Coordinates of C-alpha atoms in Angstrom, one line a residue:
Chain A
M1 CA 131.1 101.8 84.3
L2 CA 129.4 101.3 87.7
P3 CA 129.8 104.0 90.4
A4 CA 132.1 103.0 93.2
W5 CA 129.5 103.5 95.9
L6 CA 127.6 100.5 94.7
A7 CA 130.3 98.4 96.3
I8 CA 129.1 99.3 99.8
F9 CA 125.9 97.4 99.3
P10 CA 125.7 93.6 99.9
P11 CA 124.9 91.6 96.8
S12 CA 121.2 91.2 97.6
L13 CA 120.8 95.0 97.6
R14 CA 123.2 95.7 94.8
T15 CA 121.3 93.5 92.3
P16 CA 118.2 95.7 92.1
L17 CA 120.3 98.9 92.3
N18 CA 122.5 97.7 89.5
K19 CA 119.6 97.6 87.1
L20 CA 118.7 101.3 87.5
P21 CA 118.9 103.3 84.3
V22 CA 122.0 105.4 83.9
S23 CA 120.1 108.6 84.0
V24 CA 118.8 107.7 87.5
I25 CA 122.1 106.5 88.7
E26 CA 123.7 109.8 87.7
S27 CA 121.1 112.0 89.5
L28 CA 120.7 109.7 92.5
E29 CA 120.7 111.5 95.8
E30 CA 119.6 109.1 98.4
V31 CA 119.1 105.4 98.8
R32 CA 116.9 104.6 101.8
I33 CA 116.9 101.1 103.2
R34 CA 114.5 100.1 105.9
E35 CA 114.3 96.6 107.2
A36 CA 111.1 94.8 106.0
R37 CA 109.9 98.0 104.3
P38 CA 110.2 98.9 100.6
L39 CA 113.5 100.2 99.3
E40 CA 113.3 103.8 98.3
I41 CA 115.5 106.0 96.2
S42 CA 115.4 109.7 95.6
Y43 CA 116.9 111.2 92.6
G44 CA 116.7 114.6 90.8
G45 CA 114.4 115.9 93.5
R46 CA 111.8 113.1 93.4
F47 CA 111.4 109.7 95.0
A48 CA 110.4 106.3 94.0
F49 CA 110.4 102.7 95.2
L50 CA 112.5 100.0 93.7
T51 CA 111.0 96.6 92.8
P52 CA 113.1 93.4 93.1
D53 CA 113.8 93.4 89.4
G54 CA 115.2 97.0 89.5
S55 CA 112.4 99.0 87.9
L56 CA 110.9 102.1 89.6
T57 CA 107.4 102.4 90.9
D58 CA 105.5 104.7 93.1
E59 CA 103.4 101.9 94.5
H60 CA 105.1 101.0 97.7
E61 CA 103.4 97.6 97.9
A62 CA 105.5 96.5 94.9
G63 CA 108.8 97.6 96.4
F64 CA 111.7 95.3 97.2
R65 CA 111.8 94.7 101.0
P66 CA 115.3 94.1 102.4
N67 CA 115.3 91.5 105.2
R68 CA 117.2 91.4 108.5
E69 CA 120.1 89.5 106.9
D70 CA 120.5 92.2 104.2
C71 CA 120.5 94.9 106.8
R72 CA 123.0 93.2 109.0
A73 CA 125.4 92.5 106.1
F74 CA 125.0 96.1 105.0
L75 CA 125.8 97.5 108.5
E76 CA 128.9 95.3 108.6
K77 CA 130.0 96.4 105.2
L78 CA 129.4 100.1 106.1
T79 CA 131.4 99.9 109.3
D80 CA 134.1 97.9 107.6
H81 CA 133.2 94.9 109.9
S82 CA 134.3 96.9 112.9
L83 CA 131.6 98.4 115.0
Y84 CA 134.2 99.0 117.7
A85 CA 136.0 101.5 115.4
V86 CA 132.9 103.6 114.7
E87 CA 131.3 103.9 118.2
E88 CA 131.5 107.6 118.2
E89 CA 129.8 107.8 114.8
L90 CA 127.1 105.4 115.9
R91 CA 126.4 107.7 118.8
R92 CA 125.9 110.6 116.5
G93 CA 123.8 108.5 114.1
Y94 CA 125.8 108.3 110.9
V95 CA 128.9 106.8 109.4
T96 CA 130.8 108.1 106.4
V97 CA 132.1 105.5 103.9
A98 CA 134.9 105.7 101.4
G99 CA 134.0 108.3 98.8
G100 CA 132.5 110.7 101.3
H101 CA 129.0 109.3 101.2
R102 CA 127.3 109.8 104.5
V103 CA 125.0 107.0 105.7
G104 CA 122.5 108.0 108.3
L105 CA 121.3 105.3 110.7
A106 CA 118.2 104.8 112.8
G107 CA 117.5 102.0 115.2
R108 CA 117.2 101.6 118.9
T109 CA 119.3 103.7 121.1
V110 CA 121.1 102.5 124.2
L111 CA 121.2 105.2 126.9
D112 CA 123.8 105.7 129.5
G113 CA 123.0 108.3 132.2
G114 CA 120.4 110.0 129.9
H115 CA 122.9 110.3 127.0
V116 CA 122.9 108.1 123.9
R117 CA 125.7 105.6 124.3
H118 CA 125.2 103.7 121.1
L119 CA 122.8 102.5 118.5
R120 CA 121.7 98.9 118.2
D121 CA 119.2 97.1 116.1
V122 CA 120.0 99.4 113.2
A123 CA 117.0 99.0 110.9
A124 CA 117.0 102.1 108.7
F125 CA 119.8 103.5 106.5
N126 CA 119.9 106.7 104.4
V127 CA 122.8 106.6 102.0
R128 CA 123.5 110.1 100.7
I129 CA 125.5 110.1 97.6
A130 CA 128.3 112.7 97.6
R131 CA 129.4 114.2 94.3
A132 CA 132.0 116.7 93.4
R133 CA 130.6 119.4 91.2
I134 CA 133.8 121.0 89.9
G135 CA 132.9 124.5 88.8
S136 CA 129.8 125.0 90.9
A137 CA 131.6 127.7 92.9
A138 CA 132.5 129.7 89.8
S139 CA 129.3 131.8 89.9
V140 CA 129.3 132.3 93.7
L141 CA 132.9 133.0 94.4
P142 CA 133.1 136.4 92.6
E143 CA 130.4 137.7 95.0
L144 CA 132.3 136.8 98.1
L145 CA 135.6 138.5 97.3
D146 CA 137.2 141.1 99.6
P147 CA 139.3 143.1 97.1
I148 CA 141.4 144.9 99.7
A149 CA 142.6 141.8 101.6
R150 CA 142.6 139.8 98.3
T151 CA 140.7 137.0 99.8
I152 CA 137.1 136.1 100.6
R153 CA 134.9 137.6 103.2
H154 CA 133.7 135.6 106.2
T155 CA 130.9 133.6 104.6
L156 CA 128.0 131.5 105.8
L157 CA 126.4 129.1 103.4
V158 CA 122.7 128.7 104.4
S159 CA 120.1 126.3 103.1
P160 CA 117.8 123.5 104.3
P161 CA 119.2 120.0 104.1
Q162 CA 119.9 118.4 100.7
Q163 CA 120.4 121.6 98.8
G164 CA 124.0 121.2 98.0
K165 CA 125.8 123.1 100.8
T166 CA 128.6 120.6 101.2
T167 CA 129.1 120.3 97.5
L168 CA 129.4 124.0 97.1
L169 CA 131.7 124.3 100.1
R170 CA 133.9 121.7 98.6
D171 CA 134.2 123.5 95.3
L172 CA 134.6 126.9 97.0
A173 CA 137.6 125.5 98.9
R174 CA 139.0 124.0 95.7
A175 CA 138.6 127.3 93.8
I176 CA 140.1 129.4 96.6
S177 CA 143.0 127.1 97.0
A178 CA 143.6 126.9 93.3
G179 CA 143.2 130.7 92.8
E180 CA 140.2 130.4 90.4
W181 CA 138.6 133.6 91.6
N182 CA 136.7 134.1 88.4
H183 CA 136.6 137.8 88.6
P184 CA 138.3 140.4 86.4
S185 CA 139.8 142.4 89.3
A186 CA 141.2 139.2 90.9
R187 CA 143.2 138.2 87.9
G188 CA 146.5 138.6 89.6
W189 CA 145.6 137.0 92.8
R190 CA 147.0 133.6 93.6
G191 CA 145.5 130.8 95.5
R192 CA 145.1 130.9 99.3
K193 CA 146.0 128.3 101.9
V194 CA 142.8 126.6 102.9
G195 CA 142.3 124.5 106.0
I196 CA 139.3 122.2 106.2
V197 CA 138.0 120.7 109.4
D198 CA 136.1 117.7 108.1
E199 CA 134.3 116.5 111.1
R200 CA 132.1 114.0 109.2
S201 CA 134.7 113.1 106.5
E202 CA 132.2 114.4 104.0
I203 CA 133.9 117.4 102.5
A204 CA 137.2 115.7 101.6
A205 CA 136.3 112.0 101.9
C206 CA 139.8 111.3 103.1
E207 CA 141.3 107.9 102.8
R208 CA 144.2 107.4 105.1
G209 CA 144.5 111.1 105.5
V210 CA 144.5 111.9 101.8
P211 CA 141.5 113.7 100.3
T212 CA 139.8 111.7 97.5
F213 CA 137.9 114.8 96.2
D214 CA 139.9 117.5 94.4
L215 CA 140.3 120.3 97.0
G216 CA 142.9 122.3 95.2
P217 CA 146.7 122.4 95.6
R218 CA 146.9 124.4 98.8
T219 CA 144.4 122.7 101.0
D220 CA 145.0 120.9 104.3
V221 CA 142.4 118.6 105.7
L222 CA 141.9 117.7 109.4
D223 CA 139.9 114.6 109.0
A224 CA 137.2 113.4 111.5
C225 CA 138.1 116.2 113.9
P226 CA 135.5 118.0 116.0
K227 CA 135.0 121.4 114.4
A228 CA 135.7 123.7 117.4
E229 CA 138.9 121.9 118.4
G230 CA 140.0 121.4 114.8
M231 CA 139.7 125.1 113.9
M232 CA 142.0 126.0 116.7
M233 CA 144.4 123.2 115.8
L234 CA 144.6 124.4 112.2
V235 CA 145.1 128.0 113.2
R236 CA 147.9 127.1 115.6
S237 CA 149.7 124.5 113.4
M238 CA 148.9 124.9 109.7
S239 CA 148.7 128.7 109.2
P240 CA 145.6 128.6 107.0
E241 CA 144.3 131.8 105.3
V242 CA 140.8 130.4 104.9
V243 CA 139.2 127.9 107.2
A244 CA 136.3 125.9 105.9
V245 CA 133.9 124.0 108.2
D246 CA 130.6 122.2 107.6
E247 CA 127.4 122.7 109.7
I248 CA 128.2 124.9 112.6
G249 CA 125.6 125.3 115.3
R250 CA 127.0 124.3 118.7
P251 CA 128.1 126.9 121.2
E252 CA 131.7 125.8 121.1
D253 CA 131.7 126.2 117.3
A254 CA 130.8 129.9 117.8
E255 CA 133.7 130.3 120.3
A256 CA 136.1 128.8 117.8
L257 CA 134.8 130.9 115.0
R258 CA 135.4 134.1 117.0
E259 CA 138.9 132.9 117.9
A260 CA 139.6 132.2 114.2
L261 CA 138.3 135.6 113.2
H262 CA 140.7 137.3 115.6
A263 CA 143.5 135.2 114.4
G264 CA 143.2 136.8 111.0
V265 CA 141.7 133.8 109.3
R266 CA 138.8 134.0 106.9
V267 CA 136.0 131.6 107.6
L268 CA 133.8 129.6 105.2
A269 CA 131.1 127.8 107.0
T270 CA 127.7 126.2 106.3
A271 CA 124.6 126.0 108.5
H272 CA 121.2 124.3 108.3
A273 CA 118.6 127.0 108.1
S274 CA 115.8 127.6 105.6
D275 CA 116.3 131.3 105.3
L276 CA 118.0 134.3 107.0
A277 CA 115.2 134.7 109.5
D278 CA 116.1 131.2 110.7
V279 CA 119.7 132.1 111.0
F280 CA 118.7 135.0 113.3
E281 CA 116.5 132.6 115.2
R282 CA 119.0 129.9 116.0
P283 CA 120.8 130.8 119.2
V284 CA 124.4 130.2 118.2
L285 CA 124.0 131.5 114.7
S286 CA 122.1 134.5 115.7
S287 CA 124.7 135.6 118.2
L288 CA 127.4 135.2 115.6
A289 CA 125.3 137.0 112.9
R290 CA 124.4 139.9 115.2
E291 CA 128.0 140.4 116.1
G292 CA 128.6 140.9 112.4
M293 CA 130.8 137.9 112.2
F294 CA 129.9 137.0 108.6
G295 CA 130.5 139.4 105.8
A296 CA 128.3 137.5 103.4
Y297 CA 125.5 135.0 103.4
V298 CA 124.9 132.6 100.6
L299 CA 121.3 131.2 100.4
L300 CA 121.0 128.1 98.4
S301 CA 117.8 126.7 96.9
R302 CA 117.4 124.0 94.4
S303 CA 114.9 122.8 91.9
G304 CA 115.6 119.5 90.2
S305 CA 119.3 119.3 89.7
E306 CA 119.8 123.0 89.3
V307 CA 121.2 124.8 92.4
R308 CA 120.4 128.5 92.7
H309 CA 122.1 130.9 95.1
R310 CA 121.7 134.3 96.4
V311 CA 124.5 136.3 98.1
I312 CA 123.6 138.8 100.8
G313 CA 125.9 141.2 102.6
S314 CA 126.0 141.2 106.4
R315 CA 124.1 144.5 106.9
E316 CA 121.2 143.6 104.6
A317 CA 121.2 140.2 106.2
E318 CA 120.9 141.6 109.6
E319 CA 118.1 143.9 108.5
E320 CA 116.3 141.2 106.7
G321 CA 116.7 138.7 109.5
L322 CA 115.6 141.1 112.2
R323 CA 112.8 142.6 110.3
R324 CA 110.9 139.4 109.7
R325 CA 111.1 138.0 113.2
R326 CA 111.2 141.1 115.3
G327 CA 107.8 140.5 116.8
S328 CA 108.6 137.1 118.0
W329 CA 111.7 138.1 120.0
N330 CA 110.2 138.6 123.4
G331 CA 113.4 138.2 125.3
V332 CA 115.3 140.9 123.6
P333 CA 114.2 144.5 124.1
R334 CA 113.9 146.4 120.8
D335 CA 116.4 149.0 121.9
A336 CA 118.9 146.6 123.3
P337 CA 122.4 147.5 122.1
R338 CA 123.7 145.1 119.5
S339 CA 127.2 144.0 120.0
E340 CA 129.4 146.2 117.9
L341 CA 132.1 144.7 115.8
R342 CA 132.1 147.2 113.1
S343 CA 135.8 147.4 112.5
T344 CA 136.1 143.9 111.1
P345 CA 136.9 144.0 107.4
G346 CA 134.3 141.5 106.7
D347 CA 131.5 143.9 107.6
R348 CA 131.8 146.3 104.8
D349 CA 129.0 147.0 102.4
P350 CA 129.2 144.3 99.8
G351 CA 127.4 146.2 97.2
A352 CA 130.5 148.1 96.3
D353 CA 132.5 145.1 95.2
R354 CA 129.8 143.1 93.6
P355 CA 130.7 142.6 90.0
E356 CA 128.5 144.0 87.4
G357 CA 125.9 141.8 85.9
T358 CA 125.1 139.9 89.0
P359 CA 121.5 140.0 90.2
G360 CA 120.7 142.5 93.0
L361 CA 119.0 141.6 96.2
A362 CA 115.7 140.6 94.8
I363 CA 113.8 138.7 97.5
K364 CA 112.9 135.3 96.2
A365 CA 110.5 133.0 97.9
R366 CA 112.2 129.9 99.3
A367 CA 111.7 127.0 96.9
L368 CA 111.1 123.7 98.6
P369 CA 112.6 120.7 96.9
L370 CA 110.2 119.6 94.2
I371 CA 108.9 116.1 94.8
R372 CA 107.4 114.4 91.9
S373 CA 106.7 110.8 91.1
P374 CA 108.3 109.2 88.2
A375 CA 106.4 109.8 85.0
S376 CA 106.5 106.2 83.9
R377 CA 107.3 102.8 85.2
E378 CA 110.5 102.7 83.3
G379 CA 112.2 105.1 85.6
G380 CA 110.7 108.3 84.4
E381 CA 112.2 110.7 82.0
A382 CA 115.7 111.8 82.4
P383 CA 115.7 114.7 84.9
Chain B
M1 CA 168.5 40.7 99.5
I2 CA 165.1 42.1 98.4
K3 CA 163.8 41.1 101.8
L4 CA 166.5 43.1 103.5
V5 CA 165.7 46.2 101.4
G6 CA 162.0 45.8 102.2
A7 CA 162.8 45.5 105.9
A8 CA 164.9 48.6 105.7
L9 CA 162.1 50.5 104.0
V10 CA 159.5 49.4 106.5
L11 CA 161.9 50.4 109.3
F12 CA 162.5 53.8 107.7
A13 CA 158.8 54.4 107.1
G14 CA 157.8 53.4 110.6
T15 CA 160.5 55.7 112.1
M16 CA 159.4 58.6 109.9
L17 CA 155.7 58.0 110.9
G18 CA 156.7 58.1 114.6
F19 CA 158.7 61.3 114.1
L20 CA 155.9 62.9 112.2
Q21 CA 153.5 62.2 114.9
A22 CA 156.0 63.5 117.5
A23 CA 156.5 66.6 115.5
R24 CA 152.7 67.3 115.6
F25 CA 152.8 66.9 119.3
A26 CA 155.6 69.3 119.5
E27 CA 154.1 71.8 117.0
R28 CA 150.7 72.1 118.7
P29 CA 151.7 74.1 121.8
K30 CA 154.0 76.2 119.6
Q31 CA 151.2 77.1 117.3
I32 CA 148.9 77.9 120.2
R33 CA 151.5 80.2 121.6
H34 CA 151.8 82.0 118.2
L35 CA 148.1 82.3 118.2
L36 CA 148.1 83.8 121.7
H37 CA 150.7 86.4 120.6
A38 CA 148.6 87.2 117.5
L39 CA 145.5 87.7 119.7
Q40 CA 147.4 90.0 121.9
R41 CA 148.2 92.0 118.8
L42 CA 144.5 92.0 117.8
E43 CA 143.7 93.2 121.3
T44 CA 145.9 96.3 120.9
E45 CA 144.7 96.9 117.3
I46 CA 141.1 96.9 118.6
G47 CA 141.6 98.6 121.9
Y48 CA 144.2 101.2 121.2
G49 CA 144.4 101.7 117.4
Q50 CA 140.7 101.1 116.6
T51 CA 141.9 99.6 113.4
P52 CA 139.2 98.3 111.1
L53 CA 139.0 94.5 111.3
P54 CA 140.3 93.6 107.8
E55 CA 143.4 95.7 108.5
A56 CA 143.8 94.3 112.0
L57 CA 143.6 90.8 110.8
A58 CA 146.2 91.5 108.1
R59 CA 148.5 92.9 110.8
M60 CA 147.7 89.9 113.0
A61 CA 148.8 87.7 110.2
G62 CA 152.1 89.6 110.1
V63 CA 153.2 88.2 113.5
L64 CA 152.2 84.6 112.7
P65 CA 154.2 81.8 111.0
E66 CA 153.1 81.2 107.4
T67 CA 150.9 78.2 108.1
L68 CA 148.6 80.2 110.3
A69 CA 149.1 83.6 108.7
V70 CA 147.6 82.4 105.5
L71 CA 144.3 81.8 107.2
F72 CA 143.9 85.2 108.6
R73 CA 145.1 86.8 105.4
R74 CA 142.4 85.0 103.6
I75 CA 139.8 86.2 106.0
A76 CA 141.0 89.8 105.7
D77 CA 140.9 89.5 101.9
E78 CA 137.4 88.1 102.0
L79 CA 136.2 91.0 104.1
R80 CA 137.8 93.5 101.9
S81 CA 136.2 92.0 98.8
S82 CA 132.7 93.1 97.7
S83 CA 131.2 89.7 98.3
G84 CA 129.3 91.0 101.3
E85 CA 130.0 88.0 103.4
T86 CA 129.7 88.6 107.2
V87 CA 132.7 88.2 109.5
K88 CA 131.0 85.2 111.2
N89 CA 130.5 83.3 108.0
A90 CA 133.9 84.1 106.4
W91 CA 135.7 83.3 109.7
E92 CA 133.9 80.0 110.1
R93 CA 134.4 78.9 106.5
I94 CA 138.0 79.7 106.2
L95 CA 139.1 78.5 109.6
S96 CA 137.3 75.2 109.1
E97 CA 138.8 74.7 105.7
G98 CA 142.3 75.5 106.8
W99 CA 142.3 73.9 110.3
P100 CA 143.5 70.4 109.1
T101 CA 146.7 72.0 107.8
T102 CA 147.6 73.1 111.3
A103 CA 148.8 71.0 114.2
M104 CA 146.0 72.2 116.4
K105 CA 143.0 70.3 117.5
A106 CA 139.3 70.7 118.1
G107 CA 139.5 72.6 121.4
E108 CA 141.5 75.5 119.9
K109 CA 139.3 75.6 116.9
E110 CA 136.2 75.9 119.0
A111 CA 137.7 78.8 121.0
M112 CA 138.6 80.6 117.7
L113 CA 135.2 80.0 116.1
R114 CA 133.5 81.4 119.2
L115 CA 135.7 84.5 118.9
G116 CA 134.9 84.8 115.2
S117 CA 131.1 84.8 115.9
S118 CA 131.3 88.0 117.9
L119 CA 134.3 89.8 116.2
G120 CA 133.5 93.2 114.9
G121 CA 129.9 93.1 116.0
S122 CA 130.0 95.2 119.1
G123 CA 131.6 98.0 121.0
R124 CA 135.3 98.2 122.0
D125 CA 135.0 97.0 125.5
D126 CA 132.9 94.1 124.5
Q127 CA 135.3 93.1 121.8
L128 CA 138.2 93.2 124.2
K129 CA 136.3 90.9 126.5
H130 CA 135.7 88.4 123.8
V131 CA 139.4 88.4 122.8
R132 CA 140.4 87.9 126.4
L133 CA 138.0 85.0 126.7
A134 CA 139.5 83.4 123.7
V135 CA 143.0 84.0 125.1
L136 CA 142.0 82.3 128.3
Q137 CA 140.6 79.3 126.5
L138 CA 143.7 79.0 124.4
Q139 CA 145.9 79.2 127.4
A140 CA 144.1 76.2 128.9
E141 CA 144.5 74.3 125.7
E142 CA 148.2 75.2 125.6
T143 CA 148.7 73.7 129.0
S144 CA 147.0 70.5 128.0
A145 CA 148.9 70.5 124.7
R146 CA 152.2 70.8 126.7
E147 CA 151.2 67.9 128.9
D148 CA 150.4 65.8 125.8
Q149 CA 153.7 66.8 124.3
M150 CA 155.6 65.6 127.4
K151 CA 153.7 62.4 127.5
Y152 CA 153.5 61.4 123.9
E153 CA 156.3 63.1 121.9
R154 CA 159.0 60.6 122.8
L155 CA 156.5 57.8 123.2
S156 CA 155.3 58.2 119.6
R157 CA 158.9 58.5 118.3
S158 CA 159.9 55.2 120.0
L159 CA 156.6 53.7 119.1
G160 CA 157.3 54.4 115.4
V161 CA 160.7 52.7 115.5
L162 CA 159.6 49.8 117.6
G163 CA 156.4 49.2 115.7
A164 CA 158.4 49.1 112.5
A165 CA 160.9 46.7 114.1
L166 CA 158.0 44.5 115.1
V167 CA 156.7 44.4 111.6
V168 CA 160.2 43.6 110.3
I169 CA 160.6 40.8 112.9
L170 CA 157.2 39.3 111.9
M171 CA 158.1 39.6 108.3
M172 CA 161.4 37.8 108.7

């Protein structure tokens, strides 16, 4: 049984990929195609080059090199033969194909008044395979609960790229919507209405408006909608109780998040950052974090195919984030008043409602993704 | 007696041949007109709906009579399949294969093939320009097709009957 995403490759690229061992296919994370350069795959935290007959090697000279025709056919297939319909995506440098797989593109940009107007001569592709990991939220969700409001706290999922943020967000949305709180005191709670703003069509992978991933019974998805606008649209029209968005970071996102907060909606968001100090360093995130927007932070790190997480309450997060970078904040006087938003329910001490048995706030060094070469020519041992 | 039957057959065949030819002359501007309408549909699909090309072609086929619709439906199916064929190749192959079944001639074919070589490969404004260019070319062909129809439709009909009559007279 071949995975559906293989169908997006033209036959010349599909043939070598088709011959990959099942264990590699199952743990595949990225397929990187560069015109006239060797075809690379990364799987289970390591990378390798692919030879024309489909075996793996770490010698790049032996790799299969896709030519211009292959790349053109691939781009056509990715855009469903319609570049005109994905102009906006090309401007941002990625397209999302059926199944929620995001394909990053690189080529030559065409500028218009200093802004990128579109991308031409696309010569490099990065196919990121999206997977639903049903149940991955089960260990995280109990730590995010807000027992008084019977819902979750405002939560920010933080990790460097490729650590499973979107996958976790997807499963959290599903669990919240299905009412799988996985906590003894939440036994009587029912599912919550979840609204997802899926700007990149990655979370839900909608086809004609219908999510192809399981997102639970009470979830509405606003597909391909800008986050800031989408959050407000959802709040106005769909009365969600929890709003989930991916990768916040622009100033308008912060505005919309504040609006949502005051509309009585719980927010579940992700952001690229390597640790809490980074969160407090990025302008938009730090202003949100210092206002006490988020009631909980989840830090993800991954080794191999195992994703680890750490949940931190807002006050500890603030302390930790500020402590580490205090010296580098030249623009902010040390005694500057921090904006006070203490009355928000999300800002309570999370230690009280953390279920027993979960690990405390042990500081763990950030694990970088492990990069190894395959142990043998035959595709390495199963990860 | 047999001679008479033969003469009647020749006369019938000749007449039919003439009518067939005349029908082709009458059919050509009609088909070009249909194609023009379909291209207008394509223009809205690309410009307003930003519909992906396979879907747009299928919808375009919806406003065409069956003889032409089948071509565009085949292209749409080809693009949806996993064969990985580019628009340019699929368009060229299928239109060239199917062109003899239509009443249209080389001029229209050329305009359509030129459209196919750029379809789907650029931004919206550029696509619309290409479609409009094809529309202009087809309109020119339509005018000449109408002139041909005026000139040759009745001519070929009479020619069929008269030619057959000539053969009969010579046979007698």
